Structures are given as structure tokens and as C-alpha cells.
PDB file of C-alpha atoms in Angstrom:
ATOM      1  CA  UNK A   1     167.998-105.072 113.127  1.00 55.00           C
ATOM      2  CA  UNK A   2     170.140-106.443 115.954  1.00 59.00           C
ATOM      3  CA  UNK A   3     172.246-103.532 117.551  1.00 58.00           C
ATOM      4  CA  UNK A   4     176.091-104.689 117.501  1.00 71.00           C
ATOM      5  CA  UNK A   5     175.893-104.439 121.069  1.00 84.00           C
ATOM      6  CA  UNK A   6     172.925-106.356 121.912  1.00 91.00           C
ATOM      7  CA  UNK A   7     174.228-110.061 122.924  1.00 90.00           C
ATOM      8  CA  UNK A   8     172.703-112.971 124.633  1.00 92.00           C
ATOM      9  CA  UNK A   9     174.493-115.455 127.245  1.00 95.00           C
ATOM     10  CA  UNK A  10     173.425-118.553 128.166  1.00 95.00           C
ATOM     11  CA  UNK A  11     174.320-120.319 131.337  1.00 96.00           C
ATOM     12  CA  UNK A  12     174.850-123.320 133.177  1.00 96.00           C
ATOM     13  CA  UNK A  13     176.426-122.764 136.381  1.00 97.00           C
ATOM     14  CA  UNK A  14     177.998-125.386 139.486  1.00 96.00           C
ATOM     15  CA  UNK A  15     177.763-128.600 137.414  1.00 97.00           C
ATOM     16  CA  UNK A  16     179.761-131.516 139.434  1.00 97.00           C
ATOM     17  CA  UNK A  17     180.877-133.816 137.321  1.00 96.00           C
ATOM     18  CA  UNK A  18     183.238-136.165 137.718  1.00 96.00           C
ATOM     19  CA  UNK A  19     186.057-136.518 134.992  1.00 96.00           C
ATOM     20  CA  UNK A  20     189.401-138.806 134.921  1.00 94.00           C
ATOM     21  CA  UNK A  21     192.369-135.781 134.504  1.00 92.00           C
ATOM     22  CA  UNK A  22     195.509-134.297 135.857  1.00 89.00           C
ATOM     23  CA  UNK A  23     197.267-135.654 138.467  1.00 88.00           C
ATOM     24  CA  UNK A  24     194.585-136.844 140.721  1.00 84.00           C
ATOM     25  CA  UNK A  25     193.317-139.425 138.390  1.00 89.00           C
ATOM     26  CA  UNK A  26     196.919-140.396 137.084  1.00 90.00           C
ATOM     27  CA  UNK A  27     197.482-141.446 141.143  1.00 90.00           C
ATOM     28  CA  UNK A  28     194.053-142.631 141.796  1.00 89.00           C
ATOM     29  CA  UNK A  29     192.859-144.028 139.156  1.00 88.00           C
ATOM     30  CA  UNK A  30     190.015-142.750 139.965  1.00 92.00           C
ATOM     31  CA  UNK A  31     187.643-139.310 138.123  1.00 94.00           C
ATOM     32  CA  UNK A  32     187.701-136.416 140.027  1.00 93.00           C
ATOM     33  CA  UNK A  33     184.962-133.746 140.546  1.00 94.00           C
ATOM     34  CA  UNK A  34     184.790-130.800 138.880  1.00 96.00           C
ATOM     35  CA  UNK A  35     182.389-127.944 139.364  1.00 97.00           C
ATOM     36  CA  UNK A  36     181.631-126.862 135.977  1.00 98.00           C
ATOM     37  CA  UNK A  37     180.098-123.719 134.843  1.00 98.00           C
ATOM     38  CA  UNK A  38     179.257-122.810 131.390  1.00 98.00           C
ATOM     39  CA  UNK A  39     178.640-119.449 129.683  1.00 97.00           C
ATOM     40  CA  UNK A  40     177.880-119.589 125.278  1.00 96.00           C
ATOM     41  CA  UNK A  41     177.284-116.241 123.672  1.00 96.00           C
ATOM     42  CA  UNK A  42     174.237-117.032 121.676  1.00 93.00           C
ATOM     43  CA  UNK A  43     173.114-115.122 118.140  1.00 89.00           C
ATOM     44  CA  UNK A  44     170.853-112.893 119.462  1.00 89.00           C
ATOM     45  CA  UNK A  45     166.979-112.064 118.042  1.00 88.00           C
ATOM     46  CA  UNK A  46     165.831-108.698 117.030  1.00 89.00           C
ATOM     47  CA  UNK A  47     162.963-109.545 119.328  1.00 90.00           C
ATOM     48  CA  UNK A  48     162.044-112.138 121.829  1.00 92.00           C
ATOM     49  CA  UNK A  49     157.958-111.389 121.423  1.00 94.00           C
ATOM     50  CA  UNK A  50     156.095-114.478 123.633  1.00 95.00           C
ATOM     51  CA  UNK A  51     155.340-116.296 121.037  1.00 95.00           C
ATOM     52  CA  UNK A  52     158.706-116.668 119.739  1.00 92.00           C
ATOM     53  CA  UNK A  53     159.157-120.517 119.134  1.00 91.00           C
ATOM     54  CA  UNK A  54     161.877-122.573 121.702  1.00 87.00           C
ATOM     55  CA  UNK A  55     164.450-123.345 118.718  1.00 83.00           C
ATOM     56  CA  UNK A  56     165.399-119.071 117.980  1.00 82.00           C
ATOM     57  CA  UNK A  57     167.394-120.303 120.830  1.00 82.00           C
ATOM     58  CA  UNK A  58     169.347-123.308 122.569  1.00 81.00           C
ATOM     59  CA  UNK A  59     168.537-126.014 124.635  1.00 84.00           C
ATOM     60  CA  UNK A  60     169.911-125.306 128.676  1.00 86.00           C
ATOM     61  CA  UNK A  61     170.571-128.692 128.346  1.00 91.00           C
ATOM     62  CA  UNK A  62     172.824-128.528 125.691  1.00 92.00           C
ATOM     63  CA  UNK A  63     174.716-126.460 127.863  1.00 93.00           C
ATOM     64  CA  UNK A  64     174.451-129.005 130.749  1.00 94.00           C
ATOM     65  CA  UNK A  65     175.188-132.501 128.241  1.00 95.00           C
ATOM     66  CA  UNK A  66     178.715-130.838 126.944  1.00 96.00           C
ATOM     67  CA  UNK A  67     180.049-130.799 130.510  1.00 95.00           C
ATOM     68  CA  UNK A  68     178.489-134.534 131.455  1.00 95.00           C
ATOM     69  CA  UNK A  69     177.169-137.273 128.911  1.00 94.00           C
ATOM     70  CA  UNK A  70     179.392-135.226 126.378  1.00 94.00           C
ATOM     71  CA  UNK A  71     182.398-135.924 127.625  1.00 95.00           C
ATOM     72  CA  UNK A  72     184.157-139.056 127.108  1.00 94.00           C
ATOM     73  CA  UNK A  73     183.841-142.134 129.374  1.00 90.00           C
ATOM     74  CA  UNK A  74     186.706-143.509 130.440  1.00 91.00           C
ATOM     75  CA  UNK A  75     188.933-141.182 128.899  1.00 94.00           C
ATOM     76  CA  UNK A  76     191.773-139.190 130.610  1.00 94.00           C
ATOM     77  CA  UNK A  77     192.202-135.449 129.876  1.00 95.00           C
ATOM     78  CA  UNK A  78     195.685-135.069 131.492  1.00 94.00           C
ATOM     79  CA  UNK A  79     195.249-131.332 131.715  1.00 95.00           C
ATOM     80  CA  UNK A  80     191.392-129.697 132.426  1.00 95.00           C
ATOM     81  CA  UNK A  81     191.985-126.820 129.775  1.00 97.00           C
ATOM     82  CA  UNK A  82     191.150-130.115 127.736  1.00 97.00           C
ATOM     83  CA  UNK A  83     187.981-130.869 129.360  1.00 97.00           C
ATOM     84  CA  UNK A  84     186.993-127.348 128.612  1.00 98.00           C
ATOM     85  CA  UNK A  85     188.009-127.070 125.257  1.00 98.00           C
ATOM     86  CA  UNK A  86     185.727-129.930 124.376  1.00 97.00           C
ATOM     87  CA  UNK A  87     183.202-128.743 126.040  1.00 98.00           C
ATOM     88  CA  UNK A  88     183.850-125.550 124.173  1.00 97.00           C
ATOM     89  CA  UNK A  89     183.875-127.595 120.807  1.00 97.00           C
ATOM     90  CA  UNK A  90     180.934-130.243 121.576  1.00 96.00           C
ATOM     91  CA  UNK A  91     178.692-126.758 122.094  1.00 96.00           C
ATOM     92  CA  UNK A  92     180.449-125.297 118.776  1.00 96.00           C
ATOM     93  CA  UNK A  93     179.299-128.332 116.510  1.00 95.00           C
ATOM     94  CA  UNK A  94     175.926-128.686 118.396  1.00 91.00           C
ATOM     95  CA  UNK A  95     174.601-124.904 117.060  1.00 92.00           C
ATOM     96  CA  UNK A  96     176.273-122.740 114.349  1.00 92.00           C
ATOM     97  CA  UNK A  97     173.997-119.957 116.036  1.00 91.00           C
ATOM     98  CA  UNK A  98     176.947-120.677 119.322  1.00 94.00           C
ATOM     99  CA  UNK A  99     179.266-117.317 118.770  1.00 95.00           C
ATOM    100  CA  UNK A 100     181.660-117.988 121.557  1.00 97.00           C
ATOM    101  CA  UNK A 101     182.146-120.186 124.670  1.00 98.00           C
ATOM    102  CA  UNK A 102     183.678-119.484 128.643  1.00 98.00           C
ATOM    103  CA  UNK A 103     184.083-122.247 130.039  1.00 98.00           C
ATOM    104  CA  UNK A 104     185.142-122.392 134.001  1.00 98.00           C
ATOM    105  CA  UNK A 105     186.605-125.365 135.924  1.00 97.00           C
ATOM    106  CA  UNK A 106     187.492-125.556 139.422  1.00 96.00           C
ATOM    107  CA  UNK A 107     189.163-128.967 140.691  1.00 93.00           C
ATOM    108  CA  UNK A 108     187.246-129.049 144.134  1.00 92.00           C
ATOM    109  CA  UNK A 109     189.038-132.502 145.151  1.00 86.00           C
ATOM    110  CA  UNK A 110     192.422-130.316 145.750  1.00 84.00           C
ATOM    111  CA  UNK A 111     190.740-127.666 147.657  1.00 82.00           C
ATOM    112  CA  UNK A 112     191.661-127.406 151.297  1.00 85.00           C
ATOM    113  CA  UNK A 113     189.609-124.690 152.779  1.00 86.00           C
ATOM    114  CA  UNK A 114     187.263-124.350 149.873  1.00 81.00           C
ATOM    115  CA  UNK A 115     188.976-121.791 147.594  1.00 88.00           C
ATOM    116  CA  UNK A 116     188.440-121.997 144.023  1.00 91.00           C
ATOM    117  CA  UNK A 117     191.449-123.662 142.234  1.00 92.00           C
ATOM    118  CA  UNK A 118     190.901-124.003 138.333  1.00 95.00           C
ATOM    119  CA  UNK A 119     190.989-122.437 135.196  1.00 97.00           C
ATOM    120  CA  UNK A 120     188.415-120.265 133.044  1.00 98.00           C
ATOM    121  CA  UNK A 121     188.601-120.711 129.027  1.00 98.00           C
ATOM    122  CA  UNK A 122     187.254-118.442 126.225  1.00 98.00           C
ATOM    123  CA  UNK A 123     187.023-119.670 122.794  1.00 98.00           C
ATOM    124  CA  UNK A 124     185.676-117.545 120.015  1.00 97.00           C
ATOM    125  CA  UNK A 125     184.059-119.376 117.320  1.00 95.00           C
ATOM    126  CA  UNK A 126     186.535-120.142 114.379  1.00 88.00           C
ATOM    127  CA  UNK A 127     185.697-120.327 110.549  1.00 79.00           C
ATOM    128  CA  UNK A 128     186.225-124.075 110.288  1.00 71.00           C
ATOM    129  CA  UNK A 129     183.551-124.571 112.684  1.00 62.00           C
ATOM    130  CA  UNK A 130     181.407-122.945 110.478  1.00 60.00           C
ATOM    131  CA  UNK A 131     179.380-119.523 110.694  1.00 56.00           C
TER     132      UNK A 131
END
């Protein structure tokens, strides 16, 4: 049996994608990129033996679509807690086996000397997404 404090994270990390929101795109008109990283706390196995078959987990890629083909074209998220929160709920409808999501924006067309400037959002999973 799965210890309560055994958990599993999956990870995407520095994704650049870019995205029409906030400010930047309201003046531009234009996306701006976002570096995108992605953290899901997975259901976790008893046991991970070699053979274990690919689906008793999920897909990197899964990970990497909900911050890029995932989102929206040509729609504008006016604040980028938005474009986390559906990446947050594109991974929660994907996999019911998805326990909770962190989700970690910075806006790198605002940086100046290459600080971070963003947000980070955690979403637990919530009954109506099922699980």
C-alpha cells in the first residue's frame, strides 16, 4: 500500500511560449513570451518495477501541450493567473490520476536585467473535476 507520504511530481520546466495577455499584448497587439514551468502531483504506484507499463503514469507531454497547443489561439488572457489556471484545468480534465497542479509564469518581455517577474499558482484538485 502507498505510504501517505509517498508522492510523485512531474515536471516540465522553461517552456517559452508565447501567449496574447496583460498589458503587453493590450498595447502591442502582439503575444508575449512566457517561460512556463509546470509541476502536477501525480497518484503515485505502490511500485514502479521495470516492467511497469507507460500509462501507470502521464505523458511529459501532456505536461508540455497544456502550456502550448492547449492554450487558446488568438485569445487574450488579460491577467497570466489565467493562463495558469487553464493550464492547471486542461491537465485536471486530461487525467483524473492529476492530484494537484503548480503552475509558474514569469513574463520575460518586462524583464530588464533578467530577474524573474511572474506569478506561481497551486491548484488542488476539486470534486467537480472528478476523483
Amino acid at each position: 500500500m502507498t505510504s501517505r507520504t509517498d508522492s510523485l511530481t512531474l515536471e516540465v520546466n522553461d517552456l517559452v511560449v508565447d501567449v496574447l495577455t496583460g498589458i503587453y499584448s493590450e498595447e502591442t497587439g502582439k503575444p508575449q513570451p512566457l517561460r512556463i514551468s509546470i509541476a502536477a502531483r501525480y497518484a503515485v504506484a505502490d511500485r514502479y518495477d521495470p516492467d511497469t507499463p507507460l500509462d501507470a503514469s502521464k505523458n511529459y507531454m501532456d505536461l508540455k501541450f497544456a502550456a502550448s497547443g492547449g492554450l487558446p489561439q488568438g485569445l487574450h488572457f488579460k491577467l497570466i493567473e489565467a493562463v495558469a489556471d487553464h493550464i492547471c484545468e486542461t491537465l485536471f480534465v486530461q487525467d483524473a490520476k492529476v492530484e494537484a497542479v503548480t503552475v509558474k509564469i514569469v513574463k520575460l518581455a518586462i524583464a530588464e536585467a533578467g530577474e524573474e517577474i511572474g506569478i506561481t499558482l497551486h491548484r488542488v484538485r476539486r470534486p467537480e473535476h472528478g476523483g
